Coordinates of C-alpha atoms in Angstrom, one line a residue:
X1 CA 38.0 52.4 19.6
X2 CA 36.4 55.5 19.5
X3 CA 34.8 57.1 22.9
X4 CA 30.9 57.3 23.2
X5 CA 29.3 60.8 22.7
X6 CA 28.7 62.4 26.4
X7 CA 25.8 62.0 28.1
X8 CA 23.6 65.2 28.8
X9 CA 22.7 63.7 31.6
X10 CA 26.1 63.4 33.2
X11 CA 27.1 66.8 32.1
X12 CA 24.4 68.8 33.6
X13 CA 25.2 67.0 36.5
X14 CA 28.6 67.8 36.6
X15 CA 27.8 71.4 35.6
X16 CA 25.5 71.3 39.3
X17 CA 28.4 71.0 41.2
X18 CA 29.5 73.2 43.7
X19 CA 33.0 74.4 45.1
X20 CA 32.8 73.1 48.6
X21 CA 34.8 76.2 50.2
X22 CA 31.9 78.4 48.9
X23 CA 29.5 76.0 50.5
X24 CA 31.2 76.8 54.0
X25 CA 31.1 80.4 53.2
X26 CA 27.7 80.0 53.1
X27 CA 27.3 78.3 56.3
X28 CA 29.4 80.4 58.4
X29 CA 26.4 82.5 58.6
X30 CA 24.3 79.9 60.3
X31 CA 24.2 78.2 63.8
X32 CA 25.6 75.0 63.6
X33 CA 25.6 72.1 66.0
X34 CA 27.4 68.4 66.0
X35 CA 26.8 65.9 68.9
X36 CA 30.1 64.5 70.2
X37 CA 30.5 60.5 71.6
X38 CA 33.8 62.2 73.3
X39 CA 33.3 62.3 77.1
X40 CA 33.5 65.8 78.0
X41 CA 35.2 67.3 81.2
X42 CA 36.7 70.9 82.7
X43 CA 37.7 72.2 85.7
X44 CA 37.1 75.7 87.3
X45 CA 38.6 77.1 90.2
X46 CA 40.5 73.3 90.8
X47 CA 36.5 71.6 90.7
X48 CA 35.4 69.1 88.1
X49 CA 32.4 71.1 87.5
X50 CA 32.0 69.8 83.8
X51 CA 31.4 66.0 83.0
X52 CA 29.2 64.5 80.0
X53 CA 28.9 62.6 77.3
X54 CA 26.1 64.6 75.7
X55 CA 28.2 67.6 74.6
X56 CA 27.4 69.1 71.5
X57 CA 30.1 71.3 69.4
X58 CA 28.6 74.4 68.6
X59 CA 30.0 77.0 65.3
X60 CA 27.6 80.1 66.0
X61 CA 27.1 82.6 62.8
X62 CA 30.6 83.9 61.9
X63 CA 32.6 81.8 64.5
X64 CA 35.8 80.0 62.1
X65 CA 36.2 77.5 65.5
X66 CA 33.8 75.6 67.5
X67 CA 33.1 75.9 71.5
X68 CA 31.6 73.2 73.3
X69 CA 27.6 72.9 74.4
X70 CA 26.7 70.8 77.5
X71 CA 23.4 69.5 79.3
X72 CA 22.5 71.7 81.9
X73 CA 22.3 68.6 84.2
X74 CA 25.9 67.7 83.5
X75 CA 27.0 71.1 84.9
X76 CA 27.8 71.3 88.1
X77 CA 27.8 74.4 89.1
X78 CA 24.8 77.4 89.8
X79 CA 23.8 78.9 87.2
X80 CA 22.4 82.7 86.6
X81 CA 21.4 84.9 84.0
X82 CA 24.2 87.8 83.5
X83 CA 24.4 90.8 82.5
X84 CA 27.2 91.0 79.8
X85 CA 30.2 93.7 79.7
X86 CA 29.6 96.4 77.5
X87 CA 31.6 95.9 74.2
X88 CA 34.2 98.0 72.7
X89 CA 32.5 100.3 69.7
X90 CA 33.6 99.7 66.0
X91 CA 34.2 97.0 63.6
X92 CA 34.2 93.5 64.8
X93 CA 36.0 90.6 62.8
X94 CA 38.8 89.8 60.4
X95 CA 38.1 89.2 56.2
X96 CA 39.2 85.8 55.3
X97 CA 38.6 86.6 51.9
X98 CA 39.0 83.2 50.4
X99 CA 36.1 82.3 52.5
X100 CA 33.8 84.8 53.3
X101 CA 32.3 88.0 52.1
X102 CA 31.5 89.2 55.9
X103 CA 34.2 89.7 58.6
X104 CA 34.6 86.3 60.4
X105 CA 35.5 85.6 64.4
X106 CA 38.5 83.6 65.4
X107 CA 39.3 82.8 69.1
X108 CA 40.5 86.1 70.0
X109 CA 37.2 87.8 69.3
X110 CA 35.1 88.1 73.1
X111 CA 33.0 85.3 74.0
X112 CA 30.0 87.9 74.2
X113 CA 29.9 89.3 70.6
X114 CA 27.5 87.1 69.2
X115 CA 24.6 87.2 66.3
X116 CA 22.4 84.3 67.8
X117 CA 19.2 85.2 70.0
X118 CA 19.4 83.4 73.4
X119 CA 20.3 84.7 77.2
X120 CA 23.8 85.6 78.6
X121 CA 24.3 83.3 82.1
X122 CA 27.0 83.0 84.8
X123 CA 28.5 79.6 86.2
X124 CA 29.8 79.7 89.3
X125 CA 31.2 77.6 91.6
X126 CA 29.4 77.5 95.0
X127 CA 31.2 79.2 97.9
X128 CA 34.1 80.7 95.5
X129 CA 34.8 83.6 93.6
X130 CA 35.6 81.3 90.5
X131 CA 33.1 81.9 87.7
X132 CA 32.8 81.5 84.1
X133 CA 30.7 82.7 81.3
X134 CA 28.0 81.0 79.2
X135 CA 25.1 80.8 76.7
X136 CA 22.1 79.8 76.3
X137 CA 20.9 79.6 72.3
X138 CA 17.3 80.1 71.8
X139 CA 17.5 77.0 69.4
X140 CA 15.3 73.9 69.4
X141 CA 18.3 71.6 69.1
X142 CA 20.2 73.3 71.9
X143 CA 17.0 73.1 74.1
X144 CA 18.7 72.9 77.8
X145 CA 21.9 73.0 76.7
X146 CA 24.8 75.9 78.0
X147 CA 27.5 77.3 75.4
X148 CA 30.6 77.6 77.5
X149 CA 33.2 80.2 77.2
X150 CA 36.1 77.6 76.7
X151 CA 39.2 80.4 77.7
X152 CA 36.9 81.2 81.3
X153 CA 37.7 77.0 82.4
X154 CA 40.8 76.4 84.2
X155 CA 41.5 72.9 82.0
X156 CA 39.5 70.9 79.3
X157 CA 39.6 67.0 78.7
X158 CA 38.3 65.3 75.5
X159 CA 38.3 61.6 77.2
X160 CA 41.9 61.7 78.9
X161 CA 43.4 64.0 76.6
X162 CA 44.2 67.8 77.9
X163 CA 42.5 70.1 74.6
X164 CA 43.9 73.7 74.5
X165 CA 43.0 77.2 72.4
X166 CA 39.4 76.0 71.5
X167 CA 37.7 72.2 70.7
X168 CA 38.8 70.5 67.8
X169 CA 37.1 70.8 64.2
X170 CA 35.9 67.2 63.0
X171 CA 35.4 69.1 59.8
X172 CA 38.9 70.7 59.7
X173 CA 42.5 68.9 60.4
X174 CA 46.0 69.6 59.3
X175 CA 48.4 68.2 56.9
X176 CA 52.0 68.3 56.6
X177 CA 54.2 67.9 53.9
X178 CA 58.0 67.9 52.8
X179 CA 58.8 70.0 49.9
X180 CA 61.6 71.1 47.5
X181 CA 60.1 73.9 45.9
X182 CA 62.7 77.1 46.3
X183 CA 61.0 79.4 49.3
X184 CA 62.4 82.7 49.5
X185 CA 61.2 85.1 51.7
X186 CA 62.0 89.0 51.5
X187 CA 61.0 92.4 52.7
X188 CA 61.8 95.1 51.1
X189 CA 64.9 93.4 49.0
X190 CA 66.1 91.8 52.2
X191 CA 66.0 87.8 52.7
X192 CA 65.2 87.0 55.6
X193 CA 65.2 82.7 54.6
X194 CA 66.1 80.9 51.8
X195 CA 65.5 77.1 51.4
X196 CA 64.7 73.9 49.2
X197 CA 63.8 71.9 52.4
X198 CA 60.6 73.3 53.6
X199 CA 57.9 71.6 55.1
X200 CA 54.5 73.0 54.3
X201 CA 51.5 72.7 56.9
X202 CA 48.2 72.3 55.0
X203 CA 45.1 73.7 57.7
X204 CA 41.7 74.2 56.7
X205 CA 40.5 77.5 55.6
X206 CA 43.9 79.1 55.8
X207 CA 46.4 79.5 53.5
X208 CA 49.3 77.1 53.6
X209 CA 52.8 77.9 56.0
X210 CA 55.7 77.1 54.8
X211 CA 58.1 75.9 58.1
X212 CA 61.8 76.2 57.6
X213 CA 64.7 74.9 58.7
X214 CA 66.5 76.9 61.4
X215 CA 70.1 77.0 59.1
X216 CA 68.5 78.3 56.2
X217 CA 66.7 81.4 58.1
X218 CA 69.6 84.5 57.3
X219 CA 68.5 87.2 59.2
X220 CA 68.6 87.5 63.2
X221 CA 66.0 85.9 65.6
X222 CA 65.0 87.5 69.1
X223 CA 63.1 85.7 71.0
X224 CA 60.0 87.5 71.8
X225 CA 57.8 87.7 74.9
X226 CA 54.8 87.1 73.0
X227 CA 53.3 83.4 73.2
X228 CA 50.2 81.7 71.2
X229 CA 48.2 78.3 71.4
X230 CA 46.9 76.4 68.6
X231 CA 44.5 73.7 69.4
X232 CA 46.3 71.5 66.9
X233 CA 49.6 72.6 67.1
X234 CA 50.2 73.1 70.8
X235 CA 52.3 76.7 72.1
X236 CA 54.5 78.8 70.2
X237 CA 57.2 81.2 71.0
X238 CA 57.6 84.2 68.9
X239 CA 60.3 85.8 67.4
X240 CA 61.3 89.4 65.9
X241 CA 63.3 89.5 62.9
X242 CA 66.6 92.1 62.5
X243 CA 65.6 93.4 58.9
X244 CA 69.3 95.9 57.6
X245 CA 68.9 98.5 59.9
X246 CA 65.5 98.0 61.9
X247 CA 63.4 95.3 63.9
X248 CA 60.3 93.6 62.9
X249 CA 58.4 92.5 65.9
X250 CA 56.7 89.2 66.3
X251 CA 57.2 87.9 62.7
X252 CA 57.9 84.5 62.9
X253 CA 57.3 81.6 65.7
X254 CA 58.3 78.0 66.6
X255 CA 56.8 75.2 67.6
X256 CA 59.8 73.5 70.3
X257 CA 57.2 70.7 71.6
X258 CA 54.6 70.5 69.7
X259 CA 51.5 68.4 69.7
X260 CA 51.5 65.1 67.7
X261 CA 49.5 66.4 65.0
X262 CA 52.5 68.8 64.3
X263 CA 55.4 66.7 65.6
X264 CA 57.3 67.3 62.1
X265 CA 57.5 70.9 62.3
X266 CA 59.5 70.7 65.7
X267 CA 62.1 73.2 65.8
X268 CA 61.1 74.5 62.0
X269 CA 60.6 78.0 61.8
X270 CA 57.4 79.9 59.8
X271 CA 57.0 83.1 59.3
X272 CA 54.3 85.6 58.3
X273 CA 54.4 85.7 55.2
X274 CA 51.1 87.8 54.5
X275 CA 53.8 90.6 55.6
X276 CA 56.3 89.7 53.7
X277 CA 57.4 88.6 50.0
X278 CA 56.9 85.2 49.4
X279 CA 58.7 84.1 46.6
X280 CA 58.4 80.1 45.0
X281 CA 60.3 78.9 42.0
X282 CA 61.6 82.4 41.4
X283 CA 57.3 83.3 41.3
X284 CA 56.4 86.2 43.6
X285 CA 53.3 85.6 45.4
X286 CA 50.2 86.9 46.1
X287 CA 50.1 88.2 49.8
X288 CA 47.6 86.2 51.4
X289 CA 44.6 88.3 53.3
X290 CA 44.2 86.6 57.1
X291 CA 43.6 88.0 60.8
X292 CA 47.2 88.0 61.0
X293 CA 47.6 90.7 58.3

């Protein structure tokens, strides 16, 4: 039976469609807001001085993670207006190519370096030194609401649940999944890990990691003193990498207790590969542009 001939209609349709990681470009440049039902609650200097149900998650222009927005009434604390510390001169951001024509901020760039209009304040907690930063958007829909500097608090809790690093995304999450493509990875001729048994870790916005087994990494691990968060990961330790005849600092990381989002990477090594040569299937890959390269 032969097929029916294509309907315009449906094709111009189709042809409307949009790639939705260009969409998100696009709205990285705008303040965005999304109410919560999670009840909301920090601590600062040992004082429950955060506790609401009305908390917004707030993305301002260029910020990849969100921060938390909460009634002024649900604070409690006093709060000022401040005077912010001056900035460091020169260029702000990191390209995430894939994503954005502009430089983007992740968690590590300062609270204060902002694009939105609005008025720098101070929390404090009466009779103590403890204080933490804020903002205050000049935004209709963040009317009497207070952007908190999440890193300032001494502990966050969505419901009974301790959150680390920054809020979750409900608009980002990750996947993980076993795989036995051929991962090689190399520096300059040198393999540093060669497996079939990978497990690759799918995040939003970022390019995929490939976590490997301990027995198939072949070059030295030292342990390094660095040490990172990941809100949906948990804490990693870092290690540097003996590559022939010199050291490669902080190149690869572990996650030994990881949260439960991650809980089959435990003990699986990554590395960073936008440094290195990733090879798959014998294919030499692109390097990968992140903050982290």
């Amino acid at each position: 039976m032969s097929s029916p001939p294509g309907n315009p209609r449906v094709q111009d349709a189709d042809a409307a469609g949009v790639c939705m990681r260009d969409v998100m470009g696009q709205l990285l440049q705008k303040l965005r807001y999304e109410p919560t039902v999670k009840r909301i609650r920090a601590t600062l200097g040992g004082k429950t001085v955060v506790d609401t149900t009305r908390a917004m998650l707030v993305w301002e222009p260029r910020r990849v993670v969100p921060g938390y927005a909460v009634p002024i009434e649900d604070i409690r604390a006093e709060i000022s207006v401040r005077t912010p510390a001056p900035l460091k001169d020169g260029p702000v951001g990191f390209m995430l190519s894939d994503l954005s024509k502009i430089p983007v901020f992740d968690p590590r760039i300062p609270f204060d370096v902002r694009s939105t209009q609005g008025e720098p304040v101070e929390v404090r907690v009466a009779g103590m030194d403890a204080a933490a930063s804020g903002f205050r958007a000049r935004d209709a829909g963040l009317a009497d609401y207070v952007i908190l500097a999440f890193g300032d608090f001494d502990s966050w809790l969505e419901e009974d649940v301790e959150i680390i690093s920054h809020p979750h995304d409900p608009y980002g999450r990750i996947d993980i999944r076993g795989t036995s493509r051929h991962v090689q990875l190399m520096l300059d001729g040198h393999i540093l890990a060669d497996t079939t048994r990978a497990r690759m870790l799918f995040e939003t916005n970022l390019p995929a990691r490939y976590y490997l087994p301990i027995e198939d990494v072949v070059v030295p691990l030292e342990t390094s003193p660095t040490r990172s968060m990941c809100s949906y990961k948990g804490r990693a330790t870092w290690y540097s990498a003996i590559i022939g005849d010199r050291r490669v600092d902080d190149i690869a990381w572990q996650y030994e207790h990881p949260l439960s989002d991650a809980a089959d990477v435990q003990d699986y090594v990554a590395f960073l590969d936008e440094r290195l040569d990733l090879v798959l299937d014998g294919e030499q890959q692109r390097r990968a542009v992140t903050p982290w390269s």
